[in-house]
XYZ file of N, CA and C in Angstrom:
363
model
N 0.846 -1.174 0.000
C 0.000 0.000 0.000
C 0.895 1.241 0.000
N 0.583 2.182 -0.847
C 1.359 3.406 -0.939
C 1.219 4.207 0.348
N 2.325 4.823 0.786
C 2.345 5.560 2.048
C 1.306 6.684 2.068
N 1.196 7.433 0.995
C 0.258 8.559 0.951
C -1.179 8.074 1.106
N -1.518 6.976 0.483
C -2.859 6.425 0.612
C -3.109 5.992 2.047
N -2.122 5.362 2.653
C -2.252 4.902 4.029
C -2.508 6.075 4.970
N -1.823 7.202 4.744
C -1.977 8.365 5.605
C -3.383 8.960 5.488
N -4.050 8.760 4.372
C -5.381 9.309 4.168
C -6.474 8.425 4.769
N -6.168 7.171 5.055
C -7.199 6.242 5.512
C -7.943 6.696 6.766
N -7.276 7.170 7.820
C -8.040 7.614 8.996
C -8.978 8.783 8.670
N -8.511 9.701 7.839
C -9.349 10.837 7.444
C -10.541 10.364 6.617
N -10.305 9.461 5.683
C -11.384 8.929 4.845
C -12.379 8.132 5.685
N -11.904 7.400 6.668
C -12.793 6.649 7.559
C -13.673 7.613 8.347
N -13.092 8.736 8.795
C -13.869 9.736 9.516
C -14.921 10.362 8.602
N -14.558 10.603 7.338
C -15.521 11.141 6.386
C -16.681 10.174 6.155
N -16.375 8.897 6.023
C -17.424 7.890 5.819
C -18.349 7.832 7.032
N -17.768 7.851 8.217
C -18.581 7.854 9.434
C -19.436 9.114 9.497
N -18.901 10.224 9.040
C -19.647 11.477 9.022
C -20.842 11.422 8.089
N -20.673 10.776 6.933
C -21.787 10.634 5.988
C -22.922 9.825 6.622
N -22.569 8.734 7.282
C -23.572 7.898 7.948
C -24.233 8.687 9.081
N -23.426 9.408 9.841
C -23.935 10.216 10.954
C -24.917 11.275 10.457
N -24.575 11.996 9.387
C -25.466 13.023 8.852
C -26.768 12.429 8.334
N -26.688 11.267 7.700
C -27.902 10.597 7.235
C -28.800 10.273 8.420
N -28.224 9.684 9.458
C -28.987 9.325 10.658
C -29.619 10.563 11.293
N -28.826 11.614 11.496
C -29.347 12.826 12.135
C -30.463 13.458 11.317
N -30.260 13.577 10.005
C -31.253 14.233 9.143
C -32.574 13.473 9.100
N -32.509 12.161 9.213
C -33.721 11.359 9.101
C -34.349 10.986 10.440
N -33.531 10.855 11.490
C -34.053 10.334 12.752
C -33.886 11.265 13.949
N -33.140 12.340 13.791
C -32.942 13.306 14.889
C -33.243 14.717 14.395
N -34.408 14.874 13.804
C -34.783 16.145 13.187
C -34.816 17.288 14.190
N -35.161 17.006 15.434
C -35.190 18.070 16.438
C -33.770 18.578 16.714
N -32.794 17.674 16.735
C -31.392 18.084 16.921
C -30.935 18.941 15.743
N -31.272 18.526 14.534
C -30.894 19.282 13.334
C -31.517 20.675 13.376
N -32.789 20.770 13.764
C -33.464 22.065 13.856
C -32.822 22.942 14.929
N -32.464 22.346 16.056
C -31.807 23.092 17.137
C -30.456 23.628 16.665
N -29.700 22.794 15.986
C -28.384 23.217 15.497
C -28.509 24.321 14.442
N -29.576 24.285 13.654
C -29.776 25.308 12.628
C -29.899 26.695 13.245
N -30.374 26.771 14.493
C -30.475 28.073 15.162
C -29.104 28.609 15.545
N -28.098 27.761 15.565
C -26.732 28.169 15.919
C -25.866 28.447 14.694
N -26.363 28.112 13.520
C -25.591 28.247 12.284
C -25.426 29.714 11.906
N -24.201 30.089 11.600
C -23.890 31.458 11.171
C -23.134 31.390 9.850
N -23.259 32.430 9.057
C -22.569 32.482 7.772
C -23.468 32.022 6.649
N -22.903 31.985 5.466
C -23.661 31.515 4.317
C -22.741 30.753 3.377
N -23.344 30.011 2.492
C -22.601 29.148 1.575
C -21.792 29.989 0.590
N -20.533 29.608 0.394
C -19.697 30.300 -0.591
C -19.680 29.568 -1.940
N -20.517 28.535 -2.053
C -20.710 27.769 -3.292
C -19.417 27.157 -3.840
N -18.545 26.721 -2.939
C -17.298 26.093 -3.404
C -17.519 24.641 -3.819
N -18.542 23.977 -3.262
C -18.836 22.593 -3.611
C -18.022 21.557 -2.872
N -17.127 21.981 -1.989
C -16.288 21.014 -1.272
C -17.093 20.087 -0.370
N -18.193 20.572 0.178
C -19.018 19.700 1.029
C -19.679 18.606 0.196
N -19.796 18.832 -1.104
C -20.379 17.834 -2.013
C -19.321 16.863 -2.525
N -18.106 17.016 -2.038
C -17.021 16.125 -2.437
C -16.427 15.390 -1.238
N -17.201 15.314 -0.150
C -16.747 14.559 1.018
C -16.777 13.082 0.665
N -15.654 12.439 0.756
C -15.457 11.014 0.455
C -15.470 10.735 -1.044
N -16.452 11.256 -1.769
C -16.499 11.116 -3.231
C -17.269 12.312 -3.779
N -17.082 12.614 -5.041
C -17.775 13.746 -5.667
C -19.211 13.338 -5.970
N -20.143 14.139 -5.507
C -21.553 13.891 -5.773
C -21.797 13.989 -7.281
N -22.507 13.035 -7.864
C -22.750 13.083 -9.313
C -23.659 14.240 -9.731
N -24.316 14.893 -8.777
C -25.212 16.001 -9.098
C -24.543 17.368 -8.954
N -23.274 17.373 -8.547
C -22.530 18.617 -8.402
C -22.026 19.073 -9.761
N -22.297 20.322 -10.098
C -21.860 20.890 -11.372
C -20.904 22.039 -11.065
N -19.653 21.896 -11.479
C -18.659 22.962 -11.319
C -18.792 23.901 -12.501
N -18.935 25.179 -12.218
C -19.085 26.169 -13.273
C -17.737 26.789 -13.631
N -17.686 27.417 -14.790
C -16.450 28.050 -15.260
C -15.985 29.173 -14.341
N -16.922 29.820 -13.641
C -16.564 30.932 -12.754
C -16.006 30.463 -11.408
N -15.870 29.141 -11.221
C -15.320 28.598 -9.984
C -16.360 28.225 -8.954
N -17.588 28.663 -9.137
C -18.655 28.303 -8.211
C -19.252 26.956 -8.604
N -19.981 26.366 -7.678
C -20.622 25.078 -7.911
C -22.119 25.202 -7.686
N -22.870 24.374 -8.377
C -24.311 24.308 -8.183
C -24.737 22.848 -8.122
N -25.834 22.631 -7.442
C -26.415 21.297 -7.347
C -27.486 21.180 -8.424
N -27.364 20.182 -9.268
C -28.326 20.027 -10.363
C -29.683 19.500 -9.888
N -29.763 19.053 -8.636
C -31.051 18.607 -8.063
C -31.365 19.400 -6.801
N -30.945 20.649 -6.753
C -31.050 21.474 -5.547
C -32.443 21.434 -4.917
N -33.486 21.571 -5.703
C -34.852 21.585 -5.163
C -35.275 20.228 -4.608
N -34.618 19.154 -5.009
C -34.985 17.802 -4.564
C -33.819 17.078 -3.908
N -32.867 17.820 -3.352
C -31.678 17.192 -2.773
C -32.038 16.452 -1.484
N -31.240 15.456 -1.121
C -31.501 14.672 0.091
C -31.470 15.535 1.354
N -32.148 15.071 2.398
C -32.223 15.808 3.659
C -30.853 16.149 4.220
N -29.915 15.195 4.177
C -28.608 15.434 4.772
C -27.833 16.498 3.997
N -28.110 16.625 2.714
C -27.470 17.683 1.922
C -28.093 19.033 2.275
N -29.391 19.049 2.394
C -30.106 20.275 2.723
C -29.677 20.816 4.083
N -29.368 19.945 5.025
C -29.035 20.352 6.386
C -27.548 20.640 6.595
N -26.700 20.359 5.623
C -25.252 20.531 5.813
C -24.894 21.994 5.960
N -24.047 22.332 6.923
C -23.499 21.515 7.992
C -24.483 21.436 9.159
N -24.608 20.259 9.721
C -25.533 20.068 10.838
C -24.918 20.616 12.120
N -23.629 20.375 12.312
C -22.933 20.865 13.494
C -21.444 20.986 13.186
N -20.657 21.355 14.188
C -19.221 21.567 13.974
C -18.502 20.309 13.495
N -19.000 19.151 13.871
C -18.360 17.906 13.425
C -18.421 17.783 11.910
N -19.478 18.302 11.298
C -19.590 18.264 9.834
C -18.482 19.099 9.197
N -18.175 20.236 9.801
C -17.146 21.110 9.247
C -15.765 20.459 9.293
N -15.563 19.538 10.234
C -14.286 18.840 10.330
C -14.096 17.838 9.193
N -15.170 17.494 8.494
C -15.081 16.514 7.407
C -14.621 17.125 6.088
N -14.494 18.434 6.030
C -14.072 19.087 4.788
C -12.706 19.730 5.002
N -11.854 19.620 3.991
C -10.502 20.175 4.095
C -10.450 21.537 3.412
N -11.132 22.501 3.991
C -11.082 23.865 3.477
C -11.635 24.798 4.532
N -11.457 26.060 4.326
C -11.977 27.065 5.251
C -13.430 27.346 4.901
N -14.343 26.712 5.573
C -15.769 26.870 5.315
C -16.230 28.221 5.846
N -17.153 28.841 5.140
C -17.669 30.141 5.575
C -18.794 29.994 6.591
N -19.196 28.775 6.895
C -20.174 28.542 7.950
C -19.451 28.395 9.283
N -20.140 28.723 10.347
C -19.635 28.493 11.697
C -20.850 28.306 12.600
N -20.594 27.945 13.833
C -21.671 27.729 14.797
C -21.458 28.602 16.017
N -22.527 29.272 16.422
C -22.504 30.090 17.637
C -22.604 29.150 18.835
N -22.177 29.628 19.984
C -22.266 28.817 21.202
C -23.689 28.772 21.749
N -24.472 29.811 21.516
C -25.873 29.824 21.944
C -26.684 30.537 20.874
N -27.969 30.236 20.783
C -28.774 30.868 19.739
C -28.844 32.384 19.916
N -28.974 33.072 18.808
C -29.130 34.526 18.859
C -30.428 34.850 19.588
N -30.411 35.869 20.446
C -31.639 36.191 21.186
C -32.727 36.697 20.251
N -33.950 36.327 20.578
C -35.103 36.795 19.804
C -35.296 38.275 20.110
N -35.668 39.066 19.126
C -35.916 40.486 19.405
C -37.129 40.651 20.321
N -37.088 41.683 21.141
C -38.191 41.968 22.060
C -39.327 42.608 21.271
N -40.383 41.846 21.035
C -41.493 42.338 20.239
C -42.604 42.935 21.106
N -42.394 43.004 22.429
C -43.423 43.558 23.304
C -43.447 45.073 23.259
N -42.348 45.699 22.849
C -42.280 47.149 22.761
C -42.591 47.593 21.334
N -43.256 48.733 21.172
C -43.544 49.216 19.823
C -42.269 49.616 19.104
N -42.287 49.492 17.796
C -41.144 49.900 16.999
C -41.008 51.412 17.021
N -39.804 51.889 16.939
C -39.525 53.316 16.910
C -40.026 53.899 15.604
N -40.833 54.925 15.683
C -41.358 55.580 14.487
C -40.508 56.800 14.185
N -40.021 56.887 12.969
C -39.232 58.033 12.548
C -40.065 58.787 11.511
N -40.397 60.012 11.823
C -41.221 60.812 10.916
C -40.370 61.550 9.913
N -40.954 61.876 8.781
C -40.255 62.667 7.778
C -40.707 64.103 7.866
N -39.892 65.031 7.446
C -40.210 66.465 7.509
C -41.022 66.887 6.341
């Protein structure tokens, strides 16, 4: 076995376990996924690296401008729709993801007080 391949095996095993974990969470722990979504910060930079965890998704389309799109975006699997579910998901990708997770959910705005009215002259 080539040394470089051997060095990648623990990382690839972790990626495979992550895929199974995300499938399980998305389908059987929906409340956890919803809770984690309240902690998610940032937005997708459309790099497509999350669609290449372990293997390249056959529905990923790399564009000439460097961005990626999902050819089945409206019908993508639950685990794809929820990515990243938590910080462990971010560890499965070898790049600087623009998503992050807050330690606690952002506070809800106080809606009991009236909004400030600014009049025009």
